[in-house]
Coordinates of C-alpha atoms and ligand atoms in Angstrom, one line a residue:
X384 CA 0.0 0.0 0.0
X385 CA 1.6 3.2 -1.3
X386 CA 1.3 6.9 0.5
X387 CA 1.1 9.2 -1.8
X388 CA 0.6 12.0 0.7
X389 CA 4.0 11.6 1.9
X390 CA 5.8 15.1 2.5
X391 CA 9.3 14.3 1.7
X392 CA 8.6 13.3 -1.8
X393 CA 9.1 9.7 -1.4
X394 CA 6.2 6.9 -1.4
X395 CA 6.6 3.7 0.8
X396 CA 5.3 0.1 -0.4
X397 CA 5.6 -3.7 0.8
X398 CA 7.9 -5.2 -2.4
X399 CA 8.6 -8.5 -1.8
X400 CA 9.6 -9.0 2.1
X401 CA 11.1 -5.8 2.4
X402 CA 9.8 -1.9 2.4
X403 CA 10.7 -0.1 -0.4
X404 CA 10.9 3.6 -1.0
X405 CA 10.8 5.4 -4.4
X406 CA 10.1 9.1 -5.3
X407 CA 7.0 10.7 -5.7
X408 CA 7.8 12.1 -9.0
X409 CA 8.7 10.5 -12.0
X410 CA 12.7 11.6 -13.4
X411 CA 11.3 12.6 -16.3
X412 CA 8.9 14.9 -14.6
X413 CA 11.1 17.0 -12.2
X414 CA 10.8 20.4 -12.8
X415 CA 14.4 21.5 -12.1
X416 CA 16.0 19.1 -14.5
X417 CA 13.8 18.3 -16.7
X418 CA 15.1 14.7 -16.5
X419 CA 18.9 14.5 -16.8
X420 CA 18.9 14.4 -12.9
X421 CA 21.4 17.4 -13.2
X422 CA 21.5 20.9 -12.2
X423 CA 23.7 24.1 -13.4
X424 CA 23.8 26.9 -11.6
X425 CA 26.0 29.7 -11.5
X426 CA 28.7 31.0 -9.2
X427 CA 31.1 34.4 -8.9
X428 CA 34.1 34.2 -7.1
X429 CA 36.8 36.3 -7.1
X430 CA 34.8 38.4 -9.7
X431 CA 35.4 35.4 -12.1
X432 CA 32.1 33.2 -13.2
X433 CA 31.8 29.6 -12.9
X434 CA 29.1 27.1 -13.8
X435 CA 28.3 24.7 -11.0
X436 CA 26.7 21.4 -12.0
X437 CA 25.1 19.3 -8.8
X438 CA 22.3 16.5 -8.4
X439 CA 18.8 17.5 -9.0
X440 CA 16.1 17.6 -5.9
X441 CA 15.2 14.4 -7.2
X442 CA 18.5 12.9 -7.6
X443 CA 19.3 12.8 -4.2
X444 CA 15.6 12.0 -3.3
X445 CA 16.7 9.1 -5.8
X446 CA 19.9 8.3 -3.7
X447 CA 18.0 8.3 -0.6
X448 CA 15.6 6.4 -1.7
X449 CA 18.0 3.5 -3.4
X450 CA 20.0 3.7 0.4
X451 CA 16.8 3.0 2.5
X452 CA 15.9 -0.2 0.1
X453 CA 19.4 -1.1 0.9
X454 CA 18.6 -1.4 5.0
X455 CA 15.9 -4.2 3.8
X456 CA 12.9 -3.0 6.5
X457 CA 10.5 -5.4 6.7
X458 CA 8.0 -5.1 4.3
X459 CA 5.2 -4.7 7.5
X460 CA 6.8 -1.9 8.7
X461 CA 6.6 0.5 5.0
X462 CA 4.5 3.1 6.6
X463 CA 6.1 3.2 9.9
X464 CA 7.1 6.7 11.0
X465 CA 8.1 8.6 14.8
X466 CA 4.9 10.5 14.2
X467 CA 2.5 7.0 13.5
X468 CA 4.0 5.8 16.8
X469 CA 1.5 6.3 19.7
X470 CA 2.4 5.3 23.4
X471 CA 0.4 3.8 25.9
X472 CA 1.8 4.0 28.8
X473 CA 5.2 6.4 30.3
X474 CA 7.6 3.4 28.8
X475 CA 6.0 4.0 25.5
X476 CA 6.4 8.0 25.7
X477 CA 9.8 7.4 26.4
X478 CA 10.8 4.9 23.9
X479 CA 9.5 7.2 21.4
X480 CA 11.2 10.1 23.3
X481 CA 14.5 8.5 22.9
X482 CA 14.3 7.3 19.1
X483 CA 13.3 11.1 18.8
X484 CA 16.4 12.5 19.8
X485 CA 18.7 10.0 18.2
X486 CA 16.9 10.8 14.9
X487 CA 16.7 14.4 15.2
X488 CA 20.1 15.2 17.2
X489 CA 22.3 12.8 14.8
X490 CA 24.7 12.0 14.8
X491 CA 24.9 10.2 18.0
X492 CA 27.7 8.1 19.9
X493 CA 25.0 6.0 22.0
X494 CA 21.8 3.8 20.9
X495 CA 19.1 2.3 22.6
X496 CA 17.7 -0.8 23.4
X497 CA 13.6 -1.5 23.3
X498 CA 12.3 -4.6 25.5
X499 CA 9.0 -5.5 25.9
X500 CA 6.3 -7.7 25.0
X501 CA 5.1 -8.6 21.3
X502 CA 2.8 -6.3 19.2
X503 CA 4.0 -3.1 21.3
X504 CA 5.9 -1.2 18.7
X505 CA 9.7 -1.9 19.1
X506 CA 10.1 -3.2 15.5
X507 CA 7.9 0.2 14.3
X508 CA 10.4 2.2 16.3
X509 CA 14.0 0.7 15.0
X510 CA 12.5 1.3 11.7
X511 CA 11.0 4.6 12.2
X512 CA 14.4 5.5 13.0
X513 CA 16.2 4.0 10.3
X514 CA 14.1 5.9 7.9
X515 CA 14.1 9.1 9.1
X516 CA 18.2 8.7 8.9
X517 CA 17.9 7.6 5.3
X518 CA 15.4 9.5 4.1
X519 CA 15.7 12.9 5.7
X520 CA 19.5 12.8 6.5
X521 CA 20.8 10.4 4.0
X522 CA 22.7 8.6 6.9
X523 CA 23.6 4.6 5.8
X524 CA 21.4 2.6 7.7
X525 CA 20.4 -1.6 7.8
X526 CA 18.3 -3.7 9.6
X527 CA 18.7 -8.1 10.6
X528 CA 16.3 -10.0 12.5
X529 CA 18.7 -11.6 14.2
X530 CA 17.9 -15.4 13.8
X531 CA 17.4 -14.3 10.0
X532 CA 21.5 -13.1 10.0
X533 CA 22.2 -16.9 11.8
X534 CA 20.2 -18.6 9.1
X535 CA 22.0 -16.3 5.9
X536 CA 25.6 -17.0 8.0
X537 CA 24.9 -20.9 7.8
X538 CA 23.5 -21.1 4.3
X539 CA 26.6 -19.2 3.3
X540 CA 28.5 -21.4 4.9
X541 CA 27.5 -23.8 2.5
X542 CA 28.3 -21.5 -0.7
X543 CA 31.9 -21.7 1.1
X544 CA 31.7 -18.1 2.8
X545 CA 33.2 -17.2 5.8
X546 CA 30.5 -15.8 8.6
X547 CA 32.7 -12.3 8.6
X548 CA 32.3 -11.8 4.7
X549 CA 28.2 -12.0 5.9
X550 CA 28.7 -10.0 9.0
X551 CA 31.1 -7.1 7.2
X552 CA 29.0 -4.8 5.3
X553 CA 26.5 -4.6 8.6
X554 CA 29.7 -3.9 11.0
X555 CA 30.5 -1.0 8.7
X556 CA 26.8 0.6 8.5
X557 CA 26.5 4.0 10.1
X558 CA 23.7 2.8 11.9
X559 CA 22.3 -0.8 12.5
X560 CA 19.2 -2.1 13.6
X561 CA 19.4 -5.8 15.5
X562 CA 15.7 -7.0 15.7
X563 CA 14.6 -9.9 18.3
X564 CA 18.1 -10.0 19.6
X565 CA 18.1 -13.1 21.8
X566 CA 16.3 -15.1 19.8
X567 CA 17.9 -18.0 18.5
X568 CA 18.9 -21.8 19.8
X569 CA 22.0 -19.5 21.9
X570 CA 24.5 -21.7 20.3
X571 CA 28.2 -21.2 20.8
X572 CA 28.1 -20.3 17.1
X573 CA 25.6 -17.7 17.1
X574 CA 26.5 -16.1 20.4
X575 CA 30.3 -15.8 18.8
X576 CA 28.8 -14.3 15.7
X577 CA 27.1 -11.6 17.6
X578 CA 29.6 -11.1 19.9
X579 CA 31.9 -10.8 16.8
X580 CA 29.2 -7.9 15.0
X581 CA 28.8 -6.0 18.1
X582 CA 32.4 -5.8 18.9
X583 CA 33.3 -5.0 15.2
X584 CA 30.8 -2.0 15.7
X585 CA 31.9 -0.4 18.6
X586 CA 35.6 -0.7 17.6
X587 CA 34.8 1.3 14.7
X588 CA 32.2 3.7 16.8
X589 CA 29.4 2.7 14.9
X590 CA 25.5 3.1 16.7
X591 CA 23.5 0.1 17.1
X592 CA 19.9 -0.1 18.0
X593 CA 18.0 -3.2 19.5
X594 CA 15.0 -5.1 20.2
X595 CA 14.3 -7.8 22.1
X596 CA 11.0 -9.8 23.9
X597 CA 13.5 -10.8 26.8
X598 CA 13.7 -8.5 30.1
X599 CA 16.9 -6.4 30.5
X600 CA 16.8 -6.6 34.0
X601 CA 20.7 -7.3 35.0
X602 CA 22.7 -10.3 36.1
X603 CA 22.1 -9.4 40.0
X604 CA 18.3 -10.7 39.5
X605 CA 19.3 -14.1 38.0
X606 CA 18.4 -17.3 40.7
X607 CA 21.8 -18.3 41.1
X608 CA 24.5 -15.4 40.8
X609 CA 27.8 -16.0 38.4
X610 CA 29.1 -14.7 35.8
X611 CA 28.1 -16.2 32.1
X612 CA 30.2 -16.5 29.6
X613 CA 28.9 -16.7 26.0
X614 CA 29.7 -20.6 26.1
X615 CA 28.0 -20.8 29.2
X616 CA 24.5 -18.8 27.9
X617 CA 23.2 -21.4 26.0
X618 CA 22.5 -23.7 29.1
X619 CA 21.9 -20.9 31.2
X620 CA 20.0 -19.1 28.9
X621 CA 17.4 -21.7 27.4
X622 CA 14.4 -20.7 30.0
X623 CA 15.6 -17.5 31.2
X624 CA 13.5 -14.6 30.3
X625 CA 16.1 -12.2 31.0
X626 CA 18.3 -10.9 28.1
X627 CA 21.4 -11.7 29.8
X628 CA 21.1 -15.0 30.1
X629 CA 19.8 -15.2 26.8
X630 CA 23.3 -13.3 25.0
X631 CA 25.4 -13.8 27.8
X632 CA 27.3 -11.1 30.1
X633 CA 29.9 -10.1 28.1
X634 CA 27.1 -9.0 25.6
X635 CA 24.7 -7.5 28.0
X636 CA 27.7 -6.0 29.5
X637 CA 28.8 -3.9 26.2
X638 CA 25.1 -3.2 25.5
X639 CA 25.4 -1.0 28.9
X640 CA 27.8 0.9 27.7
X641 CA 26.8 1.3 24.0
X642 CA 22.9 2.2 25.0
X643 CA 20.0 3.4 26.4
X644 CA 17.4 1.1 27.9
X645 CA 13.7 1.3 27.6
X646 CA 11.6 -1.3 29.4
X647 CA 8.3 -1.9 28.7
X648 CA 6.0 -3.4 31.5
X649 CA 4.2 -6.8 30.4
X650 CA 0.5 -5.4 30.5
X651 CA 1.3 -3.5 27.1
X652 CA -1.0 -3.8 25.1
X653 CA 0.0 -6.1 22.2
X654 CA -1.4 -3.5 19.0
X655 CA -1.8 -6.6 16.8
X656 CA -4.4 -8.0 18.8
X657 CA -6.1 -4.2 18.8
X658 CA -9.1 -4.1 16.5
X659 CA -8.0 -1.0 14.5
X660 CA -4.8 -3.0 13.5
X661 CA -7.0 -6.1 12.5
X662 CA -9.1 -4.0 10.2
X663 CA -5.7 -2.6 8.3
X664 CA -4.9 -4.1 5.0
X665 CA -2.0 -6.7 4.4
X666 CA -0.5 -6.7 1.5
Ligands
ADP1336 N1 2.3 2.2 20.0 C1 2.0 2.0 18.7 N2 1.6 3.0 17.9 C2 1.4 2.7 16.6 N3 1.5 1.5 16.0 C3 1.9 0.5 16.8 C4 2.2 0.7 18.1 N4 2.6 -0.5 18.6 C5 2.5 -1.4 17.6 N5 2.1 -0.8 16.5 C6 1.9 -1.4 15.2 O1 1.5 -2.8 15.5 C7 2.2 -3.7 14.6 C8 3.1 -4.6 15.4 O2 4.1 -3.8 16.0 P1 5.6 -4.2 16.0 O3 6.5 -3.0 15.9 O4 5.9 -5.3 15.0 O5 5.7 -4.8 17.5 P2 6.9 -5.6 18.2 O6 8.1 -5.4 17.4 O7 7.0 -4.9 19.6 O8 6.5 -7.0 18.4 C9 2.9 -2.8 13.6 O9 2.0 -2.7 12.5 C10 3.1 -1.5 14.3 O10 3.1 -0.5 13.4
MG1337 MG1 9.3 -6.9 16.5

């Protein structure tokens, strides 16, 4: 479903799996142009002329476009914005609060993390994000479901590629989403791999935003105290609700220090289940 209406000049749709933008206006059409996606204008300096030649408006509409159907949002979430988000409850206010000002006071050296229960609007919110970034600021932005990345690392496996030829482009990213983070069997494998992404991001001071269904409560409120390793998680982890147990402490532990936290309680109101969501159109 397309939205014509949308101010920046770009329409959203579900292609495929994935959300993908495209300007409003055809090439051909734009008005500064004329269709060679060029502009001259012209310049004095020095009391000498010059002709300038840059992109068109819709050039770098265009670009921005063709960068935000590189982050591969998930189709669901094409008319997702920070505006469409409406909070329940003072978590809610302040998730939205805090993917605010990393949107509009980027760039930023810290993230956030969203936790909650499902249908409450985490996913809506990483990708709100993202797109503002891409299309407003023209910031290079991607987004994984997490077991998704696991699943693309083992089939490449297969094609004979090594898991950091899969995880490279998204440790370079300006800014990454990681969806459903602690979701997975907890394997050695995949905790190593995400260990591996995160560290690769915050050695090169890259933001990352998360979501996750599992509490972010810390260590101190497992059963039994202890420090998990990620070889340790998977055991530990397999009926924990807590995130930590789920990714292990050395990953909770750099989330700390890479993010904000935002909490939702459990009585959120899951928006699937809400009758105004049921009566939307899939497609
Ligand atoms: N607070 C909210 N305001 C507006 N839409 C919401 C809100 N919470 C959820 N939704 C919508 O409900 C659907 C499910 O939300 P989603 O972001 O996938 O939830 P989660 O990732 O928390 O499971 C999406 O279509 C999303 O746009
Ligand atoms: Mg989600």
């Amino acid at each position: 479903m397309a939205n014509p209406t949308d101010a920046a000049g770009i329409t959203f749709e579900r292609v495929g799996d994935y959300a993908f933008a495209r300007p409003t206006q055809r090439r051909e059409d734009c008005p500064e142009c004329g269709g060679t996606g060029l502009v001259r204008t012209r310049t004095q300096q020095n009391g000498r002329e010059y002709d300038l030649v840059a992109p068109c408006g819709h050039a770098t509409l265009q670009r921005r476009a063709t960068s935000f159907n590189a982050a591969r949002l998930p189709a669901v979430q094409a008319q997702a914005t920070l505006e469409t988000y409406k909070p329940s409850n003072a978590e809610q206010h302040r998730a939205l609060q805090v993917a605010k000002e990393f949107a509009f006071r980027w760039p930023q050296l810290r993230g956030f993390v969203l936790s909650g229960p499902v249908g409450t609007g985490k996913t809506h919110l990483l990708c709100a994000t993202l797109k503002h970034l891409a299309i407003e600021l023209g910031v290079k932005v991607s987004y994984v479901e997490i077991s998704l990345l696991y699943s693309q690392i083992r089939r490449g496996f297969q094609d004979g590629k090594s898991g950091g030829e899969i995880i490279g482009p998204l440790s370079t990213v300006d800014v990454l989403a990681i969806d459903e983070l602690g979701k997975g069997r907890g394997s050695q494998f995949e905790l190593e791999t995400l260990d591996e992404l995160i560290a690769r991001r915050y050695n090169a001071g890259k933001v990352t935003l998360f979501a996750t269904n599992y509490s972010l409560k810390p260590p101190e409120e497992r059963a039994q105290r202890g420090y998990f390793g990620t070889e340790t998680a998977l055991e530990a982890g397999k009926d924990s609700k807590l995130l930590c147990d789920r990714v292990g402490d050395r990953i909770y532990s750099r989330l700390c220090e890479m993010c904000d936290f935002v909490e939702f309680p459990g009585a959120t109101p899951d928006m699937r289940r809400s009758p105004q969501l049921a009566g939307r159109k899939r497609g």
